[in-house]
Coordinates of C-alpha atoms in Angstrom, one line a residue:
Chain A
M1 CA -23.7 35.8 -4.1
A2 CA -22.3 33.3 -6.4
L3 CA -19.7 32.5 -4.0
I4 CA -22.1 31.9 -1.1
Q5 CA -24.2 29.7 -3.3
A6 CA -21.0 27.7 -4.2
I7 CA -20.2 27.3 -0.7
L8 CA -23.6 26.3 0.2
D9 CA -23.6 23.8 -2.7
G10 CA -20.2 22.6 -1.5
L11 CA -21.5 21.9 2.0
M12 CA -24.3 19.9 0.6
I13 CA -22.1 17.5 -1.4
G14 CA -19.4 17.7 1.3
G15 CA -21.6 16.0 3.7
V16 CA -22.1 13.1 1.5
Y17 CA -18.3 13.0 0.9
A18 CA -17.7 12.9 4.7
V19 CA -20.0 9.9 5.2
I20 CA -18.6 7.8 2.2
S21 CA -15.1 8.6 3.5
I22 CA -15.7 7.8 7.1
G23 CA -15.3 4.0 6.5
L24 CA -12.0 4.4 5.0
T25 CA -10.6 6.3 7.9
L26 CA -12.5 4.0 10.4
V27 CA -10.8 0.8 8.9
F28 CA -7.5 2.5 8.8
G29 CA -7.8 3.5 12.5
V30 CA -8.8 0.3 13.8
M31 CA -6.7 -2.0 11.8
G32 CA -4.1 0.0 10.0
I33 CA -5.4 -1.0 6.4
V34 CA -5.9 1.4 3.6
N35 CA -8.8 -0.1 1.6
F36 CA -8.1 0.9 -1.9
A37 CA -11.4 -0.8 -2.9
Q38 CA -13.5 1.4 -0.8
A39 CA -15.1 3.3 -3.6
E40 CA -16.3 0.0 -5.1
F41 CA -18.5 -0.4 -2.0
L42 CA -20.0 2.9 -2.9
M43 CA -20.8 1.5 -6.3
L44 CA -22.3 -1.6 -4.8
G45 CA -24.5 0.5 -2.6
M46 CA -25.8 2.5 -5.6
F47 CA -26.7 -0.9 -7.2
V48 CA -28.6 -2.3 -4.3
A49 CA -30.5 0.9 -4.1
Y50 CA -31.1 0.9 -7.9
Y51 CA -32.5 -2.6 -7.9
A52 CA -34.7 -1.8 -4.8
W53 CA -36.2 1.0 -6.7
A54 CA -36.4 -1.0 -10.0
W55 CA -37.9 -4.1 -8.5
L56 CA -39.8 -3.0 -5.3
G57 CA -40.3 0.6 -6.2
L58 CA -38.5 1.7 -3.1
D59 CA -37.2 5.2 -3.0
P60 CA -33.3 5.1 -2.7
L61 CA -33.4 7.0 0.4
L62 CA -35.5 4.4 2.0
A63 CA -33.2 1.7 0.4
A64 CA -30.2 3.3 2.0
P65 CA -30.4 1.1 5.1
L66 CA -30.9 -2.0 3.0
A67 CA -27.6 -1.0 1.0
F68 CA -26.0 -0.7 4.4
V69 CA -27.0 -4.2 5.5
V70 CA -26.3 -6.0 2.3
V71 CA -22.8 -4.4 2.0
F72 CA -22.0 -4.8 5.7
I73 CA -22.6 -8.5 5.4
L74 CA -20.4 -8.6 2.3
G75 CA -17.6 -6.5 3.8
A76 CA -17.6 -8.5 7.1
A77 CA -17.3 -11.8 5.0
M78 CA -14.4 -10.2 3.0
Q79 CA -12.5 -9.1 6.1
R80 CA -12.9 -12.6 7.5
L81 CA -11.8 -14.4 4.3
L82 CA -9.2 -12.0 2.9
I83 CA -8.2 -8.9 4.7
R84 CA -7.6 -10.7 8.0
R85 CA -4.8 -12.5 6.4
V86 CA -2.7 -9.5 5.5
L87 CA -3.1 -7.6 8.7
K88 CA 0.5 -8.3 9.8
A89 CA 1.8 -8.8 6.2
P90 CA 4.2 -6.2 4.5
D91 CA 2.8 -3.1 2.8
V92 CA 3.0 -4.7 -0.6
A93 CA 0.6 -7.4 0.4
Q94 CA -1.8 -5.0 2.0
I95 CA -1.8 -2.5 -0.8
F96 CA -2.1 -4.9 -3.5
L97 CA -4.7 -7.2 -1.9
T98 CA -7.2 -4.4 -1.8
V99 CA -6.2 -3.1 -5.2
G100 CA -6.9 -6.6 -6.5
L101 CA -10.3 -6.5 -4.7
L102 CA -11.0 -3.1 -6.4
I103 CA -10.5 -4.9 -9.9
V104 CA -12.6 -7.8 -8.9
L105 CA -15.4 -5.9 -7.6
E106 CA -15.5 -3.4 -10.6
N107 CA -15.4 -6.3 -13.2
A108 CA -17.9 -8.5 -11.2
A109 CA -20.3 -5.6 -11.3
L110 CA -19.6 -5.1 -15.0
L111 CA -20.6 -8.8 -15.6
M112 CA -23.7 -8.7 -13.4
F113 CA -25.0 -5.4 -14.2
G114 CA -23.7 -4.6 -17.7
S115 CA -21.7 -1.5 -18.6
G116 CA -24.7 0.9 -19.0
F117 CA -25.6 3.8 -16.9
R118 CA -28.7 3.5 -14.7
S119 CA -30.7 6.1 -12.9
V120 CA -33.8 6.4 -10.9
S121 CA -36.6 8.9 -11.1
T122 CA -38.1 10.3 -8.0
P123 CA -40.8 13.0 -7.5
Y124 CA -38.3 15.4 -5.9
Q125 CA -35.6 14.9 -8.4
T126 CA -35.7 18.5 -10.1
A127 CA -37.3 20.2 -7.0
S128 CA -35.4 23.1 -5.3
L129 CA -36.0 25.4 -2.4
K130 CA -35.5 29.1 -2.7
I131 CA -34.2 31.0 0.4
G132 CA -33.7 34.6 -0.2
Q133 CA -31.6 34.5 -3.4
L134 CA -30.1 31.1 -2.8
F135 CA -31.3 27.8 -4.1
I136 CA -31.0 24.5 -2.6
S137 CA -31.6 21.4 -4.7
V138 CA -34.0 19.0 -2.9
P139 CA -32.1 15.7 -3.8
Y140 CA -28.8 17.2 -2.6
L141 CA -30.5 18.4 0.7
L142 CA -32.0 15.0 1.3
A143 CA -28.6 13.3 0.6
F144 CA -27.0 15.7 2.9
V145 CA -29.6 15.2 5.7
M146 CA -29.5 11.4 5.3
S147 CA -25.5 11.5 5.5
V148 CA -25.6 13.6 8.6
A149 CA -28.1 11.4 10.3
S150 CA -26.0 8.2 9.5
G151 CA -22.8 10.0 10.6
L152 CA -24.6 10.8 13.9
A153 CA -25.8 7.3 14.2
L154 CA -22.1 6.0 13.9
W155 CA -21.0 8.5 16.4
L156 CA -23.6 7.4 18.9
F157 CA -22.7 3.9 18.3
M158 CA -19.1 4.5 18.9
R159 CA -19.7 6.4 22.0
A160 CA -22.4 4.8 23.8
S161 CA -22.6 1.0 22.8
W162 CA -20.3 -1.5 24.1
F163 CA -19.3 -2.5 20.6
G164 CA -18.3 0.9 19.8
K165 CA -16.1 1.3 23.0
A166 CA -14.5 -2.0 22.3
M167 CA -13.8 -1.1 18.9
R168 CA -12.1 2.2 20.0
A169 CA -10.2 0.2 22.6
T170 CA -9.0 -2.2 19.9
A171 CA -7.8 0.8 17.7
Q172 CA -5.8 2.2 20.6
D173 CA -4.3 -0.9 21.9
P174 CA -5.1 -4.3 20.3
M175 CA -3.1 -6.2 22.9
A176 CA -4.6 -4.5 25.9
A177 CA -8.0 -4.8 24.4
R178 CA -7.4 -8.5 23.9
L179 CA -6.5 -8.9 27.6
M180 CA -9.7 -7.2 28.6
G181 CA -11.5 -9.9 26.8
I182 CA -12.4 -8.1 23.6
D183 CA -12.1 -10.3 20.5
A184 CA -10.1 -8.2 18.3
D185 CA -10.8 -10.3 15.2
R186 CA -14.6 -9.7 15.8
M187 CA -13.9 -6.0 16.1
H188 CA -12.0 -5.7 13.0
M189 CA -14.7 -7.7 11.1
L190 CA -17.3 -5.2 12.7
A191 CA -15.2 -2.1 11.7
F192 CA -14.7 -3.3 8.1
G193 CA -18.4 -4.1 7.8
L194 CA -19.4 -0.8 9.2
G195 CA -16.9 1.1 7.1
V196 CA -18.0 -0.3 3.9
G197 CA -21.6 -0.4 4.8
L198 CA -21.5 3.3 5.6
T199 CA -20.0 4.0 2.2
A200 CA -22.7 1.9 0.5
F201 CA -25.4 4.0 2.5
G202 CA -23.8 7.1 1.1
G203 CA -23.9 5.6 -2.4
A204 CA -27.6 4.9 -2.1
V205 CA -28.4 8.5 -1.0
I206 CA -26.7 10.0 -3.9
L207 CA -28.6 7.9 -6.5
P208 CA -31.2 10.5 -7.0
Y209 CA -28.9 12.9 -8.5
L210 CA -26.1 10.6 -9.8
T211 CA -26.3 7.6 -12.4
A212 CA -24.9 4.2 -11.2
S213 CA -22.5 2.3 -13.3
P214 CA -19.9 -0.3 -12.5
T215 CA -17.0 2.3 -13.1
V216 CA -18.6 5.0 -10.9
G217 CA -16.1 4.3 -8.2
G218 CA -13.3 5.6 -10.2
Q219 CA -14.7 9.0 -9.7
F220 CA -14.6 8.7 -6.1
V221 CA -11.3 6.9 -5.4
V222 CA -8.9 9.9 -5.2
L223 CA -11.8 12.1 -3.9
M224 CA -12.2 9.9 -0.8
F225 CA -8.6 9.7 -0.1
T226 CA -8.3 13.5 -0.4
V227 CA -10.9 13.7 2.2
V228 CA -9.4 11.4 4.8
V229 CA -5.9 12.6 4.2
L230 CA -7.1 16.3 4.6
G231 CA -8.7 15.2 7.9
G232 CA -5.9 12.8 9.0
L233 CA -6.0 9.3 8.1
G234 CA -7.7 7.4 11.1
S235 CA -9.6 10.3 12.4
V236 CA -13.4 10.1 12.0
A237 CA -13.9 13.7 13.0
G238 CA -11.2 14.6 10.5
A239 CA -13.1 12.9 7.7
V240 CA -16.2 15.0 8.5
A241 CA -14.1 18.3 8.4
G242 CA -12.3 16.9 5.3
G243 CA -15.4 16.0 3.4
L244 CA -16.9 19.4 3.9
A245 CA -13.6 21.0 2.9
V246 CA -13.3 19.0 -0.3
G247 CA -17.0 19.7 -1.2
I248 CA -16.5 23.4 -0.8
I249 CA -13.1 23.2 -2.7
Q250 CA -14.8 21.4 -5.6
S251 CA -17.8 23.8 -6.0
V252 CA -15.8 27.0 -5.3
S253 CA -13.2 26.0 -8.0
A254 CA -16.0 25.3 -10.3
L255 CA -16.5 29.0 -10.4
A256 CA -13.0 29.6 -11.8
F257 CA -12.2 26.5 -13.7
P258 CA -13.9 24.1 -16.4
I259 CA -15.4 21.0 -14.9
Q260 CA -12.6 18.6 -15.7
L261 CA -10.1 20.8 -14.0
Q262 CA -11.9 20.8 -10.7
N263 CA -10.5 17.4 -10.1
L264 CA -7.1 18.6 -10.8
V265 CA -7.4 21.2 -8.2
L266 CA -8.4 18.5 -5.8
F267 CA -5.4 16.3 -6.7
V268 CA -3.0 19.1 -6.2
V269 CA -4.6 19.7 -2.8
F270 CA -4.3 16.1 -2.0
I271 CA -0.5 15.6 -3.1
G272 CA 0.3 18.9 -1.3
V273 CA -1.3 17.9 2.1
L274 CA 0.3 14.4 1.7
A275 CA 3.7 16.0 1.1
F276 CA 3.7 18.7 3.8
R277 CA 1.3 17.3 6.4
P278 CA 0.7 13.6 5.9
E279 CA -0.8 13.5 9.4
G280 CA -3.6 15.8 8.0
L281 CA -4.4 19.4 8.5
L282 CA -6.3 18.7 11.7
G283 CA -4.2 16.0 13.1
G284 CA -1.5 16.6 15.7
S285 CA 2.1 15.8 15.0
K286 CA 2.2 12.1 15.5
Chain B
M1 CA 18.5 -11.6 5.1
I2 CA 20.7 -9.7 2.5
R3 CA 22.0 -12.1 0.1
S4 CA 25.4 -11.7 -1.1
V5 CA 25.0 -10.5 -4.6
S6 CA 28.3 -10.8 -6.1
S7 CA 28.3 -14.5 -5.6
S8 CA 25.1 -15.1 -7.6
V9 CA 26.8 -15.4 -10.9
S10 CA 27.8 -19.0 -11.9
W11 CA 28.8 -20.3 -15.2
P12 CA 26.0 -22.9 -15.5
R13 CA 23.6 -20.2 -14.8
L14 CA 25.0 -17.8 -17.3
A15 CA 25.1 -20.6 -19.9
L16 CA 21.4 -21.2 -19.2
I17 CA 20.6 -17.6 -19.5
A18 CA 22.5 -17.4 -23.0
A19 CA 20.6 -20.5 -24.2
V20 CA 17.1 -19.1 -23.2
L21 CA 18.1 -15.8 -24.7
A22 CA 19.2 -17.5 -28.0
F23 CA 15.9 -19.3 -28.0
A24 CA 14.0 -16.1 -27.6
I25 CA 16.0 -14.4 -30.5
V26 CA 15.1 -17.2 -33.1
L27 CA 11.6 -17.9 -31.8
P28 CA 9.8 -15.4 -34.1
L29 CA 11.2 -17.2 -37.2
G30 CA 9.0 -20.1 -36.2
L31 CA 5.9 -18.1 -35.8
D32 CA 3.5 -16.4 -38.3
P33 CA 5.1 -13.1 -38.8
R34 CA 1.8 -11.2 -38.7
G35 CA 0.1 -13.7 -36.5
Y36 CA -1.5 -13.2 -33.1
A37 CA 0.9 -15.2 -30.9
I38 CA 3.9 -13.0 -31.8
R39 CA 1.8 -9.8 -30.9
I40 CA 1.1 -11.1 -27.5
L41 CA 4.8 -11.9 -27.1
C42 CA 5.7 -8.4 -28.0
L43 CA 3.3 -7.1 -25.3
A44 CA 4.6 -9.5 -22.8
L45 CA 8.2 -8.4 -23.4
L46 CA 7.1 -4.8 -23.3
F47 CA 5.2 -5.1 -20.1
G48 CA 8.0 -7.2 -18.7
A49 CA 10.5 -4.3 -19.3
M50 CA 8.0 -1.8 -17.7
A51 CA 7.7 -4.0 -14.7
Q52 CA 11.5 -4.2 -14.5
A53 CA 11.7 -0.5 -14.6
W54 CA 9.0 -0.3 -11.8
N55 CA 11.1 -3.0 -9.9
I56 CA 13.9 -0.4 -9.4
V57 CA 11.8 1.6 -7.0
G58 CA 9.1 -1.0 -6.1
G59 CA 11.6 -3.9 -5.7
L60 CA 14.9 -2.5 -4.5
A61 CA 13.6 0.4 -2.3
N62 CA 10.2 -1.1 -1.6
Q63 CA 8.4 2.1 -2.6
M64 CA 5.0 0.9 -3.9
S65 CA 4.3 3.2 -6.9
L66 CA 0.9 3.2 -8.1
G67 CA 1.6 6.0 -10.5
H68 CA 4.1 4.7 -13.2
A69 CA 1.3 5.1 -15.9
A70 CA 2.2 8.9 -15.6
F71 CA 5.7 8.3 -17.0
F72 CA 4.5 5.8 -19.6
G73 CA 1.9 8.1 -20.9
I74 CA 4.3 11.0 -21.0
G75 CA 6.6 8.9 -23.1
A76 CA 3.9 7.8 -25.4
Y77 CA 2.6 11.4 -25.9
T78 CA 5.9 13.1 -26.2
S79 CA 7.2 11.0 -29.1
T80 CA 3.8 10.8 -30.8
L81 CA 3.2 14.5 -30.7
L82 CA 6.8 15.2 -31.9
L83 CA 6.1 12.8 -34.8
V84 CA 2.8 14.3 -35.7
H85 CA 3.7 18.0 -35.5
V86 CA 7.3 18.1 -36.3
G87 CA 7.9 14.8 -38.2
L88 CA 10.7 13.9 -35.7
S89 CA 11.8 10.2 -35.8
P90 CA 10.1 8.4 -32.8
W91 CA 13.7 7.4 -31.6
L92 CA 14.6 11.1 -31.2
G93 CA 11.1 11.4 -29.6
L94 CA 11.9 8.6 -27.3
I95 CA 15.0 10.4 -25.9
A96 CA 12.9 13.6 -25.5
G97 CA 10.3 11.5 -23.8
S98 CA 12.5 9.8 -21.4
L99 CA 14.1 13.3 -20.4
L100 CA 10.5 14.5 -19.7
G101 CA 9.8 11.2 -17.8
G102 CA 12.9 11.8 -15.7
V103 CA 12.0 15.3 -15.0
A104 CA 8.3 14.3 -13.9
A105 CA 9.8 11.6 -11.7
F106 CA 12.0 14.1 -10.1
A107 CA 9.1 16.6 -9.7
I108 CA 6.9 14.0 -8.1
S109 CA 9.8 12.7 -5.9
L110 CA 10.5 16.0 -4.3
P111 CA 7.2 16.3 -2.4
T112 CA 6.7 12.5 -1.9
M113 CA 10.1 11.0 -1.0
R114 CA 9.7 11.1 2.6
L115 CA 6.4 9.1 2.4
K116 CA 6.3 5.5 3.2
G117 CA 4.1 2.6 2.4
H118 CA 0.5 3.3 2.0
Y119 CA 1.1 7.1 1.8
F120 CA 3.6 6.8 -1.0
A121 CA 1.2 4.6 -2.9
L122 CA -1.6 7.1 -2.5
A123 CA 0.5 10.0 -3.5
T124 CA 1.6 8.3 -6.6
L125 CA -1.8 7.0 -7.5
A126 CA -3.0 10.8 -7.4
F127 CA 0.0 11.7 -9.6
G128 CA -1.1 9.2 -12.2
E129 CA -4.7 10.5 -12.1
V130 CA -3.5 14.1 -12.4
M131 CA -1.8 13.0 -15.8
R132 CA -4.9 11.3 -17.0
V133 CA -7.1 14.4 -16.1
I134 CA -4.7 16.6 -18.0
G135 CA -4.5 14.2 -21.1
N136 CA -8.3 14.1 -21.2
S137 CA -8.9 17.9 -20.8
W138 CA -6.0 19.3 -22.8
G139 CA -7.8 18.2 -26.0
G140 CA -5.8 20.8 -28.2
L141 CA -2.6 19.0 -27.5
T142 CA -3.4 15.4 -26.9
G143 CA -6.7 14.9 -28.8
G144 CA -8.4 14.5 -25.6
P145 CA -10.6 11.4 -24.7
V146 CA -10.8 10.6 -28.5
G147 CA -7.2 9.4 -28.5
I148 CA -4.3 9.9 -31.0
S149 CA -3.0 7.9 -33.8
V150 CA 0.6 7.6 -34.9
P151 CA 0.9 8.7 -38.5
F152 CA 2.1 6.0 -41.0
S153 CA 5.2 6.6 -42.9
Q154 CA 7.4 4.5 -45.0
P155 CA 8.3 1.3 -42.9
S156 CA 12.0 1.9 -41.8
L157 CA 14.0 1.2 -38.7
A158 CA 14.8 5.0 -38.7
M159 CA 11.1 5.8 -38.3
F160 CA 10.5 2.9 -35.9
Q161 CA 7.7 1.5 -38.2
F162 CA 7.6 -2.0 -39.9
K163 CA 5.3 -3.9 -42.0
E164 CA 5.9 -7.2 -40.0
T165 CA 5.6 -7.8 -36.3
R166 CA 9.0 -9.5 -36.1
P167 CA 11.1 -6.4 -35.9
Y168 CA 8.9 -5.1 -33.1
Y169 CA 9.5 -8.4 -31.3
W170 CA 13.3 -8.0 -31.5
I171 CA 13.2 -4.5 -30.4
M172 CA 11.0 -5.3 -27.5
L173 CA 13.2 -8.1 -26.5
A174 CA 16.2 -5.8 -26.7
A175 CA 14.4 -3.3 -24.4
L176 CA 13.7 -6.1 -22.0
V177 CA 17.3 -7.2 -21.9
L178 CA 18.5 -3.5 -21.6
V179 CA 16.2 -2.6 -18.7
T180 CA 17.1 -5.9 -17.0
L181 CA 20.8 -5.1 -17.4
V182 CA 20.1 -1.6 -15.9
F183 CA 18.2 -3.2 -13.0
V184 CA 21.0 -5.7 -12.3
A185 CA 23.7 -3.0 -12.6
I186 CA 21.7 -0.8 -10.1
Q187 CA 21.2 -3.9 -7.8
R188 CA 25.0 -4.5 -7.6
S189 CA 26.1 -1.0 -7.4
R190 CA 26.5 1.3 -4.4
L191 CA 23.0 2.8 -5.3
G192 CA 21.6 -0.7 -5.1
Y193 CA 23.1 -1.3 -1.5
R194 CA 21.8 2.0 -0.5
L195 CA 18.3 1.3 -1.7
R196 CA 18.4 -2.0 0.0
A197 CA 19.4 -0.3 3.3
I198 CA 16.3 1.9 2.7
K199 CA 14.1 -1.0 2.2
E200 CA 15.2 -2.7 5.4
N201 CA 15.1 0.4 7.6
V202 CA 15.0 4.0 6.5
D203 CA 16.0 5.5 9.8
A204 CA 18.9 3.0 10.2
A205 CA 20.0 3.9 6.7
E206 CA 20.1 7.6 7.7
V207 CA 22.1 6.8 10.7
I208 CA 24.8 4.9 8.9
G209 CA 25.2 8.0 6.5
V210 CA 23.0 7.1 3.5
D211 CA 21.6 10.2 1.9
T212 CA 18.1 8.5 1.5
T213 CA 16.5 11.4 -0.1
R214 CA 19.1 11.6 -2.9
T215 CA 19.0 7.8 -3.4
K216 CA 15.3 7.7 -3.7
I217 CA 15.2 10.5 -6.2
I218 CA 18.0 8.9 -8.4
A219 CA 16.3 5.5 -8.5
A220 CA 12.9 7.3 -9.2
V221 CA 14.3 9.3 -12.0
I222 CA 16.0 6.3 -13.6
S223 CA 12.8 4.4 -13.4
G224 CA 10.6 7.2 -14.6
A225 CA 12.9 7.9 -17.7
L226 CA 12.9 4.1 -18.6
T227 CA 9.2 3.9 -18.3
A228 CA 8.8 6.9 -20.4
A229 CA 11.1 5.4 -23.1
L230 CA 8.9 2.2 -23.1
G231 CA 5.8 4.5 -23.6
T232 CA 7.3 5.3 -27.1
F233 CA 7.7 1.6 -27.8
Y234 CA 4.0 1.1 -26.9
A235 CA 2.7 4.1 -29.1
Q236 CA 4.9 2.9 -32.2
F237 CA 3.6 -0.8 -31.7
Q238 CA -0.1 -0.1 -31.1
Y239 CA -0.3 3.1 -33.3
F240 CA -3.4 4.4 -31.5
F241 CA -4.0 5.2 -27.8
D242 CA -5.8 7.5 -25.6
P243 CA -5.4 9.0 -22.0
D244 CA -7.5 6.5 -20.2
T245 CA -5.3 3.6 -21.7
V246 CA -1.7 5.1 -21.2
F247 CA -2.4 7.0 -18.0
G248 CA -4.7 4.3 -16.5
V249 CA -4.5 2.9 -13.0
A250 CA -5.5 -0.6 -13.8
S251 CA -4.3 -0.8 -17.5
V252 CA -0.7 0.3 -16.6
S253 CA 0.0 1.3 -13.0
V254 CA -1.4 -1.6 -11.3
R255 CA -0.7 -4.1 -14.2
I256 CA 3.1 -3.4 -14.1
A257 CA 3.3 -3.6 -10.5
M258 CA 1.3 -6.8 -10.5
I259 CA 3.7 -8.4 -13.0
A260 CA 6.5 -7.7 -10.8
I261 CA 4.7 -8.9 -7.7
V262 CA 3.4 -12.1 -9.3
G263 CA 6.9 -12.9 -10.7
G264 CA 8.9 -12.0 -7.7
I265 CA 9.5 -8.4 -6.5
G266 CA 13.0 -7.2 -6.3
T267 CA 14.6 -10.1 -8.3
W268 CA 15.6 -9.6 -12.0
I269 CA 13.8 -12.6 -13.2
G270 CA 10.5 -11.9 -11.3
P271 CA 9.1 -9.4 -13.9
I272 CA 10.1 -11.4 -16.7
L273 CA 8.4 -14.4 -15.5
G274 CA 5.4 -12.5 -14.3
A275 CA 4.9 -10.8 -17.8
L276 CA 5.3 -14.1 -19.6
F277 CA 2.5 -15.5 -17.4
I278 CA 0.1 -12.7 -17.0
I279 CA 0.0 -11.1 -20.5
P280 CA -0.7 -14.3 -22.3
M281 CA -3.1 -15.3 -19.6
E282 CA -5.0 -12.0 -19.8
E283 CA -5.2 -12.4 -23.8
L284 CA -6.4 -15.9 -23.6
A285 CA -9.1 -14.9 -21.1
N286 CA -10.1 -12.0 -23.3
Q287 CA -10.3 -14.4 -26.4
V288 CA -12.2 -17.1 -24.5
F289 CA -14.7 -14.9 -22.9
S290 CA -14.5 -11.7 -25.0
A291 CA -17.9 -11.5 -26.8
E292 CA -20.3 -12.4 -24.1
A293 CA -18.6 -11.0 -21.1
A294 CA -16.7 -7.8 -21.0
G295 CA -14.9 -7.7 -17.7
L296 CA -14.4 -11.3 -17.1
S297 CA -10.8 -11.5 -18.0
Q298 CA -10.1 -8.4 -15.8
L299 CA -12.1 -10.3 -13.1
V300 CA -9.7 -13.1 -13.5
F301 CA -6.7 -10.8 -13.4
G302 CA -8.0 -9.2 -10.2
A303 CA -8.7 -12.5 -8.6
L304 CA -5.3 -13.8 -9.5
L305 CA -3.7 -10.9 -7.9
V306 CA -5.6 -11.4 -4.6
V307 CA -4.8 -15.2 -4.7
V308 CA -1.0 -14.6 -5.4
I309 CA -0.9 -12.0 -2.5
L310 CA -2.6 -14.5 -0.1
V311 CA -0.5 -17.5 -1.1
E312 CA 2.9 -15.8 -1.5
P313 CA 3.3 -12.1 -1.7
R314 CA 6.9 -12.6 -2.8
G315 CA 5.7 -14.4 -6.1
F316 CA 6.8 -17.2 -8.3
V317 CA 10.5 -16.9 -7.4
A318 CA 9.7 -17.5 -3.7
M319 CA 7.3 -20.2 -4.5
G320 CA 9.9 -21.9 -6.8
S321 CA 12.4 -21.9 -4.0
R322 CA 9.9 -23.2 -1.5
L323 CA 9.3 -26.1 -3.7
K324 CA 12.9 -26.7 -4.4
R325 CA 13.5 -27.0 -0.6
R326 CA 10.6 -29.3 -0.1
F327 CA 11.9 -31.5 -2.8
A328 CA 15.5 -31.3 -1.5
G329 CA 14.0 -32.0 2.0
R330 CA 12.2 -35.1 0.8
A331 CA 15.2 -36.4 -1.2
S332 CA 17.4 -36.2 1.8
S333 CA 14.9 -37.7 4.4

């Protein structure tokens, strides 16, 4: 029973992990950049939702679209001003530009918001559902549902809209896309904005059960990379599978190990996958 | 693009290096022996040496390690724990730490040596984080998040403890010179040529018969062992540290890579210039803004990294030669 409960819990947090990681894989797929600062956008999403709650009394789940929009704009601007300049640069420039961005964002947040931990209170915070012998925590369930909904929205956008199709075309062959009249620069901006915006959305929906702080991103960095590497860097479907897998690994390993060592299990999985199947467990051999 | 390395030694240049070194040796005589300035210089020399050790894999082989904090922390903990529990001199602890650092570098190289670019950076980042988690959770050995203090003993060279800062300065300077000599020696050796072949094109290097796996592992082990040795220097200099500091991504892994990049990646002088610029600048920012704004100096540090990457990812050295060319062009026109 404990195992089934752990798997269920893992699925709930795994859905969130999937959504916060999709952006990382999307940006890599479209422009070949690994954004080391991705987790900082999750932190920004949490703060947008926190202030929407503190100032406007808005529930974090309702503030999530707002977090998406704010961070989308910020991300698109950053892509235009900074990321665009290193698209063709050597690895060292690509890696350390986003690492620098990570440091800037974390410390800008420290300056603006202070180093304290902030949490919201919602009416459903401690509620849980009981199904047979299984319990589902309501805030986790709501975060999961919101994540699934935003993931589906992205999927629809990528399938059905002109922008989505153009973006996928740009990812497949930037040159051919350009010849077809697609503005690749704009697609990159859109992809980056969408990618970090979705992560911010995920940050907002977990605020009911997690406290916001400028350094919260640190908890998520390796986790997000594990998710996308498990699923194959660049694959959105892979990120979903990877997110669920990581959630389950985490909560099942909690049955056997103390809390600090859960992350260790995750890192070992991460390094193992990178070493033996860098294209991801689901990815084909490329 | 590959410069001929053997031709780069010229007598005027050697004389200049000797003069700068002589100045560096007598410099602390003119500074307050227990003052702030000399402490900053010590840290700059130490971090310069670390960046130089990073440069062996990061610069010569173009393997962007984000996990060098792992080796640094292993060195700091090994010598300190041996001192605390066995009373062993930190110098012997340093040897033990370097051995362990080398072993750790070997262990992490095995699964990651085939990875390139972003993937290598990610794997090494995770390795550093693994060490940080172990350091924090294995409280019985490391003291956990509370940190660990180096016990005081009678100040002496044998115990690597001094009353004044000057001896530390000279030791750090010696370390920087030594690591730089190791870097230059590697750069000019067959190993260096192989590493550069890997940097230019791994597949081509394989084709012409370079055992790329072996080459990368050897470089990683040397780099890891040196970084671990410098961990002992840090422990003996600061007397106190915790897992988040010595195994930190921003505090160590990124900082040393950044020093090498800002100065000039792959060159022997780059890490030295980078350290002499970044460490004092960071301290200055800390001092100026410390009380009212935690994070501001780190913000400056990150912004600087972004600016340098955008302006000239090959650092000061490349900027210098670009300026030189511009002036030379203007003079001749």
